[in-house]
Tab-separated table of C-alpha atoms and ligand atoms in Angstrom:
chain	number	residue	atom	x	y	z
A	109	MET	CA	-2.230	-35.811	-36.102
A	110	LYS	CA	-5.408	-36.750	-37.963
A	111	ILE	CA	-7.450	-33.736	-38.982
A	112	ASN	CA	-11.158	-33.883	-38.514
A	113	TRP	CA	-11.996	-31.976	-41.694
A	114	GLU	CA	-15.629	-32.895	-41.480
A	115	ARG	CA	-16.064	-31.472	-38.029
A	116	GLU	CA	-14.437	-28.221	-39.124
A	117	ARG	CA	-16.698	-28.091	-42.124
A	118	GLN	CA	-19.812	-28.788	-40.039
A	119	MET	CA	-18.937	-26.128	-37.546
A	120	ASN	CA	-18.674	-23.773	-40.503
A	121	LYS	CA	-17.305	-21.167	-38.173
A	122	PRO	CA	-14.854	-18.756	-39.761
A	123	ILE	CA	-11.390	-18.896	-38.258
A	124	LEU	CA	-10.420	-15.243	-37.933
A	125	VAL	CA	-6.960	-13.769	-37.520
A	126	THR	CA	-7.633	-13.341	-33.845
A	127	GLN	CA	-10.320	-13.472	-31.189
A	128	ALA	CA	-10.479	-11.031	-28.308
A	129	THR	CA	-9.455	-12.501	-24.975
A	130	ILE	CA	-12.116	-11.988	-22.336
A	131	PRO	CA	-12.463	-13.121	-18.716
A	132	GLU	CA	-15.322	-15.271	-17.430
A	133	PHE	CA	-18.556	-13.263	-17.527
A	134	GLU	CA	-19.034	-13.547	-13.739
A	135	GLU	CA	-15.501	-12.334	-13.120
A	136	TYR	CA	-16.136	-9.125	-15.042
A	137	ILE	CA	-19.557	-8.603	-13.392
A	138	GLU	CA	-17.940	-8.960	-9.987
A	139	GLU	CA	-15.290	-6.391	-10.952
A	140	ILE	CA	-17.826	-3.800	-12.116
A	141	LYS	CA	-20.226	-4.146	-9.142
A	142	ASP	CA	-18.642	-1.307	-7.211
A	143	ILE	CA	-18.906	0.977	-10.245
A	144	TRP	CA	-22.693	0.664	-9.807
A	145	GLN	CA	-22.411	1.467	-6.142
A	146	SER	CA	-20.154	4.498	-6.624
A	147	HIS	CA	-21.712	5.905	-9.841
A	148	TRP	CA	-18.138	6.876	-10.745
A	149	LEU	CA	-17.716	6.022	-14.426
A	150	SER	CA	-14.702	7.927	-15.720
A	151	ASN	CA	-12.140	10.696	-15.049
A	152	MET	CA	-9.349	8.808	-13.338
A	153	GLY	CA	-11.539	6.680	-11.064
A	154	VAL	CA	-10.563	3.917	-8.664
A	155	LYS	CA	-10.311	1.198	-11.359
A	156	HIS	CA	-8.284	3.447	-13.641
A	157	ASN	CA	-5.814	4.259	-10.896
A	158	LEU	CA	-5.562	0.650	-9.748
A	159	LEU	CA	-4.881	-0.578	-13.289
A	160	GLU	CA	-2.197	2.079	-13.757
A	161	GLU	CA	-0.418	0.805	-10.644
A	162	GLN	CA	-0.743	-2.826	-11.695
A	163	LEU	CA	0.556	-2.108	-15.196
A	164	LYS	CA	3.526	-0.140	-13.914
A	165	GLU	CA	4.534	-3.178	-11.957
A	166	TYR	CA	3.802	-5.671	-14.721
A	167	LEU	CA	5.578	-3.633	-17.387
A	168	ASP	CA	8.446	-2.756	-15.046
A	169	ILE	CA	8.350	0.989	-15.706
A	170	GLU	CA	8.289	4.146	-13.644
A	171	HIS	CA	5.688	6.395	-15.282
A	172	LEU	CA	2.591	5.202	-17.118
A	173	VAL	CA	-0.474	7.100	-18.336
A	174	LEU	CA	-3.539	5.108	-19.326
A	175	CYS	CA	-5.548	6.388	-22.285
A	176	THR	CA	-8.515	5.618	-24.492
A	177	ASN	CA	-6.487	3.759	-27.116
A	178	GLY	CA	-2.998	3.240	-28.493
A	179	HIS	CA	-3.435	5.808	-31.220
A	180	THR	CA	-4.244	8.714	-28.918
A	181	ALA	CA	-1.384	7.532	-26.702
A	182	LEU	CA	1.009	7.965	-29.633
A	183	GLU	CA	-0.366	11.360	-30.641
A	184	MET	CA	-0.061	12.604	-27.072
A	185	ALA	CA	3.477	11.273	-26.715
A	186	LEU	CA	4.522	13.088	-29.897
A	187	GLN	CA	2.790	16.270	-28.737
A	188	ALA	CA	4.318	16.113	-25.256
A	189	PHE	CA	7.872	16.348	-26.594
A	190	GLY	CA	7.011	19.466	-28.628
A	191	LEU	CA	8.469	17.968	-31.799
A	192	ALA	CA	8.727	19.764	-35.126
A	193	GLY	CA	9.952	18.959	-38.637
A	194	GLU	CA	10.829	15.414	-39.643
A	195	VAL	CA	10.428	12.105	-37.870
A	196	ILE	CA	12.215	8.955	-39.030
A	197	THR	CA	9.923	5.967	-38.909
A	198	THR	CA	9.008	2.667	-40.555
A	199	PRO	CA	6.416	2.209	-43.302
A	200	PHE	CA	5.878	-1.440	-42.278
A	201	THR	CA	3.250	-0.798	-39.634
A	202	PHE	CA	-0.432	-0.182	-39.026
A	203	ALA	CA	-1.948	3.087	-40.289
A	204	SER	CA	-1.931	4.475	-36.760
A	205	THR	CA	1.846	5.026	-36.523
A	206	THR	CA	2.169	7.222	-39.608
A	207	HIS	CA	-1.211	8.890	-39.114
A	208	ALA	CA	-0.205	9.977	-35.610
A	209	ILE	CA	2.984	11.556	-36.976
A	210	VAL	CA	1.142	13.363	-39.781
A	211	ARG	CA	-1.729	14.464	-37.521
A	212	CYS	CA	0.863	16.070	-35.227
A	213	ASN	CA	2.031	18.192	-38.201
A	214	LEU	CA	5.266	16.253	-38.513
A	215	THR	CA	6.720	14.861	-41.726
A	216	PRO	CA	7.361	11.109	-41.780
A	217	VAL	CA	10.660	10.038	-43.308
A	218	PHE	CA	10.469	6.344	-44.132
A	219	CYS	CA	13.400	4.124	-43.268
A	220	ASP	CA	13.705	0.598	-44.633
A	221	ILE	CA	13.303	-2.441	-42.396
A	222	ASN	CA	15.438	-5.370	-41.389
A	223	PRO	CA	14.060	-8.297	-43.451
A	224	GLU	CA	14.585	-10.726	-40.577
A	225	THR	CA	12.840	-8.886	-37.753
A	226	PHE	CA	10.637	-6.558	-39.856
A	227	THR	CA	11.621	-3.675	-37.537
A	228	ILE	CA	13.331	-0.444	-38.639
A	229	ASP	CA	16.835	-1.067	-40.021
A	230	ALA	CA	18.940	0.881	-37.528
A	231	ASP	CA	21.908	0.916	-39.918
A	232	LYS	CA	19.895	2.997	-42.373
A	233	ILE	CA	18.655	5.658	-39.961
A	234	GLU	CA	21.695	7.947	-39.984
A	235	ASP	CA	21.551	8.523	-43.749
A	236	LEU	CA	18.051	9.954	-43.344
A	237	ILE	CA	18.899	12.487	-40.634
A	238	THR	CA	18.762	16.135	-41.688
A	239	GLU	CA	18.802	19.388	-39.732
A	240	LYS	CA	14.991	19.103	-39.601
A	241	THR	CA	14.930	15.700	-37.885
A	242	SER	CA	13.546	15.843	-34.357
A	243	ALA	CA	12.709	12.238	-33.482
A	244	ILE	CA	12.734	8.552	-34.376
A	245	VAL	CA	9.508	6.550	-34.110
A	246	PRO	CA	10.405	2.861	-34.473
A	247	VAL	CA	7.820	0.079	-34.088
A	248	HIS	CA	8.321	-3.188	-32.198
A	249	VAL	CA	6.288	-4.805	-34.927
A	250	TYR	CA	4.606	-8.163	-34.059
A	251	GLY	CA	6.307	-7.860	-30.652
A	252	ASN	CA	9.761	-8.156	-32.302
A	253	ILE	CA	12.219	-5.826	-30.656
A	254	CYS	CA	13.963	-3.008	-32.519
A	255	GLU	CA	17.726	-2.585	-32.176
A	256	VAL	CA	17.248	-0.419	-29.116
A	257	GLU	CA	20.946	0.040	-28.297
A	258	LYS	CA	21.905	1.178	-31.797
A	259	ILE	CA	18.894	3.488	-31.970
A	260	ASN	CA	19.821	4.959	-28.606
A	261	THR	CA	23.389	5.657	-29.755
A	262	ILE	CA	22.152	7.448	-32.882
A	263	ALA	CA	19.598	9.452	-30.900
A	264	GLN	CA	22.250	10.607	-28.423
A	265	LYS	CA	24.667	11.558	-31.193
A	266	TYR	CA	22.110	13.738	-32.991
A	267	ASN	CA	20.061	14.801	-29.970
A	268	LEU	CA	16.855	13.171	-31.164
A	269	LYS	CA	13.906	11.884	-29.155
A	270	VAL	CA	12.977	8.208	-29.486
A	271	ILE	CA	9.325	7.299	-29.115
A	272	TYR	CA	8.634	3.604	-29.578
A	273	ASP	CA	5.355	2.355	-30.950
A	274	ALA	CA	5.135	-0.702	-28.722
A	275	ALA	CA	1.478	-1.342	-29.588
A	276	HIS	CA	2.297	-5.031	-30.150
A	277	ALA	CA	4.816	-5.464	-27.358
A	278	MET	CA	2.761	-5.753	-24.165
A	279	GLY	CA	4.731	-7.725	-21.585
A	280	VAL	CA	7.856	-8.117	-23.729
A	281	LYS	CA	11.166	-7.847	-21.942
A	282	TYR	CA	14.581	-7.315	-23.453
A	283	LYS	CA	17.648	-8.161	-21.392
A	284	ASP	CA	15.367	-8.453	-18.370
A	285	ARG	CA	14.042	-4.914	-18.739
A	286	GLY	CA	10.447	-4.033	-19.596
A	287	ILE	CA	10.408	-2.967	-23.239
A	288	GLY	CA	8.575	0.241	-22.326
A	289	SER	CA	11.617	1.456	-20.430
A	290	TYR	CA	13.706	1.932	-23.605
A	291	GLY	CA	13.758	5.259	-25.445
A	292	ASP	CA	12.230	8.511	-24.203
A	293	ALA	CA	8.717	7.084	-24.339
A	294	SER	CA	6.787	4.059	-25.572
A	295	ILE	CA	3.133	3.528	-26.301
A	296	PHE	CA	1.132	0.335	-25.895
A	297	SER	CA	-2.215	-0.653	-27.403
A	298	PHE	CA	-4.782	-2.478	-25.308
A	299	HIS	CA	-7.234	-2.916	-28.173
A	300	ALA	CA	-9.544	-5.953	-28.272
A	301	THR	CA	-7.231	-7.653	-30.787
A	302	LYS	CA	-4.114	-7.406	-28.636
A	303	VAL	CA	-2.352	-9.773	-26.238
A	304	PHE	CA	-3.912	-7.785	-23.383
A	305	ASN	CA	-7.035	-5.694	-23.818
A	306	THR	CA	-9.105	-3.113	-22.021
A	307	ILE	CA	-11.691	-3.355	-24.865
A	308	GLU	CA	-10.214	-0.199	-26.391
A	309	GLY	CA	-7.262	1.253	-24.558
A	310	GLY	CA	-3.622	2.157	-24.498
A	311	ALA	CA	-0.863	3.700	-22.453
A	312	VAL	CA	2.177	5.928	-22.699
A	313	CYS	CA	5.265	5.068	-20.662
A	314	CYS	CA	8.034	7.546	-20.205
A	315	ARG	CA	11.108	8.202	-18.110
A	316	ASP	CA	10.746	11.910	-17.441
A	317	LYS	CA	8.366	13.101	-14.706
A	318	GLU	CA	7.678	16.373	-16.541
A	319	ILE	CA	6.653	14.524	-19.697
A	320	TYR	CA	4.473	12.272	-17.552
A	321	ASN	CA	2.732	15.313	-16.036
A	322	LYS	CA	2.289	16.814	-19.468
A	323	ILE	CA	0.656	13.666	-20.873
A	324	CYS	CA	-1.634	13.443	-17.810
A	325	SER	CA	-2.771	16.974	-18.612
A	326	LEU	CA	-3.015	16.408	-22.384
A	327	LYS	CA	-5.365	13.483	-21.855
A	328	ASN	CA	-7.673	15.666	-19.760
A	329	PHE	CA	-8.193	18.777	-21.916
A	330	GLY	CA	-4.803	20.200	-20.983
A	331	MET	CA	-5.779	20.729	-17.327
A	332	ASP	CA	-3.287	20.326	-14.521
A	333	THR	CA	-4.208	18.802	-11.148
A	334	SER	CA	-5.441	22.172	-9.865
A	335	GLY	CA	-7.771	22.593	-12.859
A	336	ARG	CA	-5.686	25.273	-14.647
A	337	VAL	CA	-5.671	24.800	-18.418
A	338	ILE	CA	-1.991	24.783	-19.274
A	339	ASP	CA	-2.022	22.965	-22.638
A	340	VAL	CA	-4.165	22.478	-25.726
A	341	GLY	CA	-5.171	18.975	-24.732
A	342	GLY	CA	-7.959	16.629	-25.722
A	343	ASN	CA	-9.910	13.855	-24.091
A	344	ALA	CA	-8.126	10.523	-23.903
A	345	LYS	CA	-9.277	9.284	-20.513
A	346	MET	CA	-9.815	5.572	-20.001
A	347	ASN	CA	-13.198	4.896	-18.405
A	348	GLU	CA	-13.901	2.604	-15.465
A	349	PHE	CA	-15.437	-0.218	-17.525
A	350	GLN	CA	-12.368	-0.385	-19.747
A	351	ALA	CA	-10.109	-0.362	-16.688
A	352	ALA	CA	-12.198	-3.109	-15.030
A	353	MET	CA	-11.724	-5.274	-18.134
A	354	GLY	CA	-7.998	-4.634	-17.889
A	355	ILE	CA	-7.896	-5.597	-14.203
A	356	CYS	CA	-9.596	-8.907	-15.047
A	357	ASN	CA	-7.497	-9.623	-18.125
A	358	LEU	CA	-4.231	-8.814	-16.374
A	359	LYS	CA	-4.903	-11.684	-13.948
A	360	HIS	CA	-4.817	-14.122	-16.873
A	361	ILE	CA	-2.120	-12.615	-19.036
A	362	GLN	CA	0.636	-15.084	-18.205
A	363	GLU	CA	-1.597	-18.062	-18.911
A	364	ASN	CA	-2.753	-16.488	-22.171
A	365	ILE	CA	0.789	-15.740	-23.318
A	366	TYR	CA	1.734	-19.318	-22.486
A	367	LYS	CA	-1.173	-20.644	-24.586
A	368	ARG	CA	-0.228	-18.337	-27.468
A	369	GLY	CA	3.277	-19.771	-27.255
A	370	LEU	CA	1.892	-23.305	-27.653
A	371	VAL	CA	-0.054	-22.244	-30.762
A	372	ILE	CA	3.075	-20.664	-32.241
A	373	ARG	CA	5.162	-23.715	-31.449
A	374	ARG	CA	2.591	-25.871	-33.271
A	375	TYR	CA	2.680	-23.589	-36.321
A	376	ARG	CA	6.474	-23.553	-36.394
A	377	HIS	CA	6.665	-27.306	-36.127
A	378	ALA	CA	4.070	-27.917	-38.864
A	379	LEU	CA	5.397	-25.265	-41.255
A	380	ALA	CA	9.108	-25.983	-40.874
A	381	ASN	CA	10.852	-27.082	-44.066
A	382	ILE	CA	8.189	-26.084	-46.595
A	383	ASP	CA	9.823	-24.660	-49.705
A	384	GLY	CA	8.916	-21.005	-50.048
A	385	ILE	CA	7.384	-20.582	-46.580
A	386	GLU	CA	9.650	-18.578	-44.296
A	387	LEU	CA	9.050	-18.462	-40.586
A	388	PRO	CA	10.009	-15.409	-38.509
A	389	VAL	CA	13.310	-15.420	-36.645
A	390	GLU	CA	13.200	-15.931	-32.896
A	391	GLN	CA	15.143	-13.112	-31.240
A	392	ASN	CA	17.625	-13.677	-28.418
A	393	ASN	CA	17.484	-12.123	-24.939
A	394	ILE	CA	13.753	-11.580	-25.287
A	395	LYS	CA	10.849	-12.540	-23.083
A	396	ARG	CA	8.295	-12.834	-25.849
A	397	ASN	CA	4.549	-12.257	-25.899
A	398	PHE	CA	3.665	-14.298	-29.020
A	399	ALA	CA	1.482	-11.488	-30.348
A	400	TYR	CA	1.365	-12.450	-34.042
A	401	MET	CA	2.244	-15.355	-36.321
A	402	PRO	CA	3.599	-13.821	-39.537
A	403	ILE	CA	4.933	-16.023	-42.325
A	404	ARG	CA	6.468	-15.052	-45.665
A	405	VAL	CA	5.294	-16.666	-48.879
A	406	ILE	CA	8.177	-16.505	-51.325
A	407	GLN	CA	6.886	-16.358	-54.854
A	408	GLY	CA	8.768	-18.655	-57.202
A	409	LYS	CA	9.734	-20.981	-54.351
A	410	TYR	CA	6.266	-21.721	-53.010
A	411	GLY	CA	3.677	-23.033	-55.442
A	412	MET	CA	1.663	-19.809	-55.435
A	413	CYS	CA	1.928	-16.178	-54.418
A	414	ARG	CA	0.775	-14.706	-51.105
A	415	ASP	CA	-2.559	-13.471	-52.458
A	416	GLU	CA	-3.352	-16.841	-53.991
A	417	LEU	CA	-2.610	-18.583	-50.710
A	418	CYS	CA	-4.909	-16.116	-48.923
A	419	SER	CA	-7.709	-16.980	-51.371
A	420	VAL	CA	-7.200	-20.699	-50.848
A	421	LEU	CA	-7.380	-20.235	-47.078
A	422	GLU	CA	-10.427	-18.012	-47.342
A	423	LYS	CA	-12.235	-20.681	-49.353
A	424	ALA	CA	-11.636	-22.971	-46.384
A	425	ASN	CA	-13.176	-20.331	-44.087
A	426	ILE	CA	-9.831	-19.225	-42.671
A	427	PHE	CA	-9.144	-15.495	-42.606
A	428	PRO	CA	-5.503	-14.548	-42.079
A	429	ARG	CA	-4.560	-10.899	-42.633
A	430	LYS	CA	-1.967	-9.108	-44.689
A	431	TYR	CA	-0.552	-7.160	-41.754
A	432	PHE	CA	1.094	-4.928	-43.061
A	433	TYR	CA	0.180	-4.457	-46.694
A	434	PRO	CA	0.253	-1.938	-48.246
A	435	LEU	CA	3.066	0.005	-46.610
A	436	THR	CA	1.794	3.172	-44.958
A	437	SER	CA	4.067	5.133	-47.337
A	438	GLN	CA	1.856	3.860	-50.180
A	439	PHE	CA	-1.402	5.133	-48.703
A	440	GLU	CA	-3.517	7.168	-51.087
A	441	CYS	CA	-4.052	9.908	-48.511
A	442	TYR	CA	-0.307	10.661	-48.407
A	443	GLN	CA	0.360	10.936	-52.118
A	444	GLN	CA	1.842	14.322	-53.130
A	445	ARG	CA	1.893	15.337	-49.479
A	446	PHE	CA	5.527	14.588	-48.741
A	447	PRO	CA	8.378	12.743	-50.489
A	448	VAL	CA	8.328	8.989	-50.017
A	449	GLN	CA	11.664	7.221	-49.564
A	450	TYR	CA	12.476	3.982	-51.384
A	451	THR	CA	12.338	1.052	-48.938
A	452	PRO	CA	12.992	-2.119	-50.969
A	453	SER	CA	12.965	-4.640	-48.105
A	454	ALA	CA	9.735	-3.263	-46.717
A	455	LEU	CA	8.145	-3.286	-50.176
A	456	LYS	CA	9.126	-6.910	-50.723
A	457	ILE	CA	7.997	-8.139	-47.330
A	458	ALA	CA	4.655	-6.317	-47.533
A	459	GLU	CA	4.007	-8.337	-50.729
A	460	GLU	CA	4.912	-11.638	-49.062
A	461	VAL	CA	3.604	-11.531	-45.530
A	462	ILE	CA	0.528	-13.161	-44.027
A	463	THR	CA	-0.332	-13.170	-40.350
A	464	LEU	CA	-2.011	-16.447	-39.475
A	465	PRO	CA	-4.842	-16.883	-36.948
A	466	LEU	CA	-3.554	-16.717	-33.391
A	467	TYR	CA	-5.253	-16.492	-30.014
A	468	PRO	CA	-4.888	-18.397	-26.743
A	469	ASP	CA	-7.912	-20.640	-27.259
A	470	LEU	CA	-7.216	-21.475	-30.895
A	471	PRO	CA	-7.401	-25.288	-30.849
A	472	LEU	CA	-4.154	-26.951	-31.867
A	473	GLU	CA	-6.102	-29.201	-34.241
A	474	THR	CA	-7.303	-26.061	-36.022
A	475	VAL	CA	-3.655	-24.995	-36.349
A	476	ASP	CA	-2.972	-28.394	-37.950
A	477	PHE	CA	-5.952	-27.889	-40.260
A	478	ILE	CA	-4.585	-24.510	-41.397
A	479	CYS	CA	-1.043	-25.856	-41.854
A	480	ASP	CA	-2.286	-28.809	-43.811
A	481	ILE	CA	-3.874	-26.478	-46.355
A	482	ILE	CA	-0.640	-24.483	-46.588
A	483	LYS	CA	1.333	-27.712	-47.081
A	484	ARG	CA	-0.961	-29.006	-49.837
A	485	LYS	CA	-0.482	-25.872	-52.038
B	291	T4K	N1	0.426	1.081	-33.668
B	291	T4K	C1	0.397	-0.159	-34.208
B	291	T4K	C2	1.673	-0.747	-34.714
B	291	T4K	C3	-0.813	-0.861	-34.280
B	291	T4K	O1	-0.841	-2.096	-34.842
B	291	T4K	C4	-1.988	-0.274	-33.759
B	291	T4K	C5	-3.239	-0.988	-33.831
B	291	T4K	C6	-1.894	1.004	-33.178
B	291	T4K	C7	-0.662	1.661	-33.156
B	291	T4K	C8	-3.076	1.733	-32.618
B	291	T4K	O2	-3.562	1.100	-31.440
B	291	T4K	P1	-5.157	1.247	-31.095
B	291	T4K	O3	-5.518	2.711	-31.232
B	291	T4K	O4	-5.945	0.369	-32.027
B	291	T4K	O5	-5.221	0.817	-29.657
B	291	T4K	C9	-6.717	-4.140	-35.792
B	291	T4K	C10	-6.871	-3.333	-34.517
B	291	T4K	O6	-8.088	-2.578	-34.516
B	291	T4K	C11	-5.746	-2.390	-34.248
B	291	T4K	O7	-5.780	-2.105	-32.862
B	291	T4K	C12	-4.396	-3.044	-34.561
B	291	T4K	N2	-3.300	-2.129	-34.408
B	291	T4K	C13	-4.396	-3.582	-35.974
B	291	T4K	C14	-3.086	-4.255	-36.312
B	291	T4K	O8	-5.421	-4.558	-36.071
B	291	T4K	P2	-8.201	-4.240	-37.938
B	291	T4K	O9	-8.875	-3.184	-38.735
B	291	T4K	O10	-7.404	-5.247	-38.646
B	291	T4K	O11	-9.224	-4.962	-36.939
B	291	T4K	P3	-10.502	-5.853	-37.231
B	291	T4K	O12	-11.709	-5.164	-36.764
B	291	T4K	O13	-10.492	-6.301	-38.643
B	291	T4K	O14	-10.262	-7.111	-36.283
B	291	T4K	C15	-9.353	-8.144	-36.579
B	291	T4K	C16	-9.900	-9.430	-35.993
B	291	T4K	O15	-9.948	-9.357	-34.591
B	291	T4K	C17	-11.320	-9.769	-36.412
B	291	T4K	O16	-11.273	-10.518	-37.586
B	291	T4K	C18	-11.850	-10.569	-35.253
B	291	T4K	C19	-11.070	-10.074	-34.075
B	291	T4K	N3	-11.839	-9.191	-33.181
B	291	T4K	C20	-11.951	-7.869	-33.512
B	291	T4K	C21	-12.644	-7.009	-32.686
B	291	T4K	C22	-12.776	-5.547	-33.025
B	291	T4K	C23	-12.431	-9.692	-32.045
B	291	T4K	O17	-12.334	-10.904	-31.756
B	291	T4K	N4	-13.117	-8.855	-31.229
B	291	T4K	C24	-13.250	-7.525	-31.496
B	291	T4K	O18	-13.878	-6.800	-30.695
B	291	T4K	O19	-7.266	-3.470	-36.886
């Protein structure tokens, strides 16, 4: 396909890593009209409750608690299980995962990742288990699925809880089951940058009714349905405007995932067979959500290193991101706080990875434009 470089240049519009998906303006206005009539803005209102029901069905799970964002969802899930001591997790993730663990007074123990899927390497978990281990917090990073069966077997053997950070995995299914139904609990992020957004937002899914009740209370200052304060909770309630955005966006999610898939297919086609550019594996038995487009830039095989390629793209007004560099285990705020395990695969991949621009309305000719720059090295 012929690239219209000049048009791109004239538009001079930066191409960012993503662009929030929003409904038609009129559609949202229509959805929020009754909020004006009712004056009911928050505290588990009609929109909130409707979205919870819709998401339970869409995600194919029994219990779901909506919250203000994915991060508070994760903190509440960790708190609800009353965990203590050490938690085995991945350093190849967004700050939120490790911060939530540390903010819940737990010690993260970093496990290396599988270099093909970028998720926690399940074969390395057992070596990290001690008498202090209480849980495993794996991440379905980029919407890639962790080895849920192996993780489940380990958790059963050692009596550990498994709480998945499924922030990237909205709508993903594995073996025909909603991904949120694996483990003891999973959290989703509905942030503006995600496959599905409620502006800011998130949810916890869990199997156990008691845990569900506990999270409902934790998100509302620890109050139960009769108003008794039974827990030291906080405020993580999703408001009606967020929920209304979710109701609108949920109507378009399938179409948006389909369009994301077309963008990814275009990238994969254009970037196949370039020395030193590695494309992510496509997992089997998965209904995917096409959340991110990570590539690896292999120094020595490609003409430049990852950071140099980023600079070249930035000069062309294209802004990919280094999700996830540095590893969370390298964060300044954690130094001297707890021992950091050696995770060679994660270290290597964090140095090589770039996530390319991806959103449903990203024009395919812009994808070609980006790939052409990568090909020219
Ligand atoms: N666990 C994992 C594994 C996560 O990745 C995250 C969040 C969480 C937990 C916590 O979930 P939340 O509490 O956030 O619900 C972004 C997102 O803010 C964050 O949600 C996400 N992960 C992380 C991977 O990416 P930044 O700092 O890179 O975002 P920012 O502001 O640079 O935005 C990236 C691009 O998105 C912009 O270049 C343009 C576009 N954008 C952004 C915003 C805010 C829009 O088009 N509209 C917008 O409103 O963290």
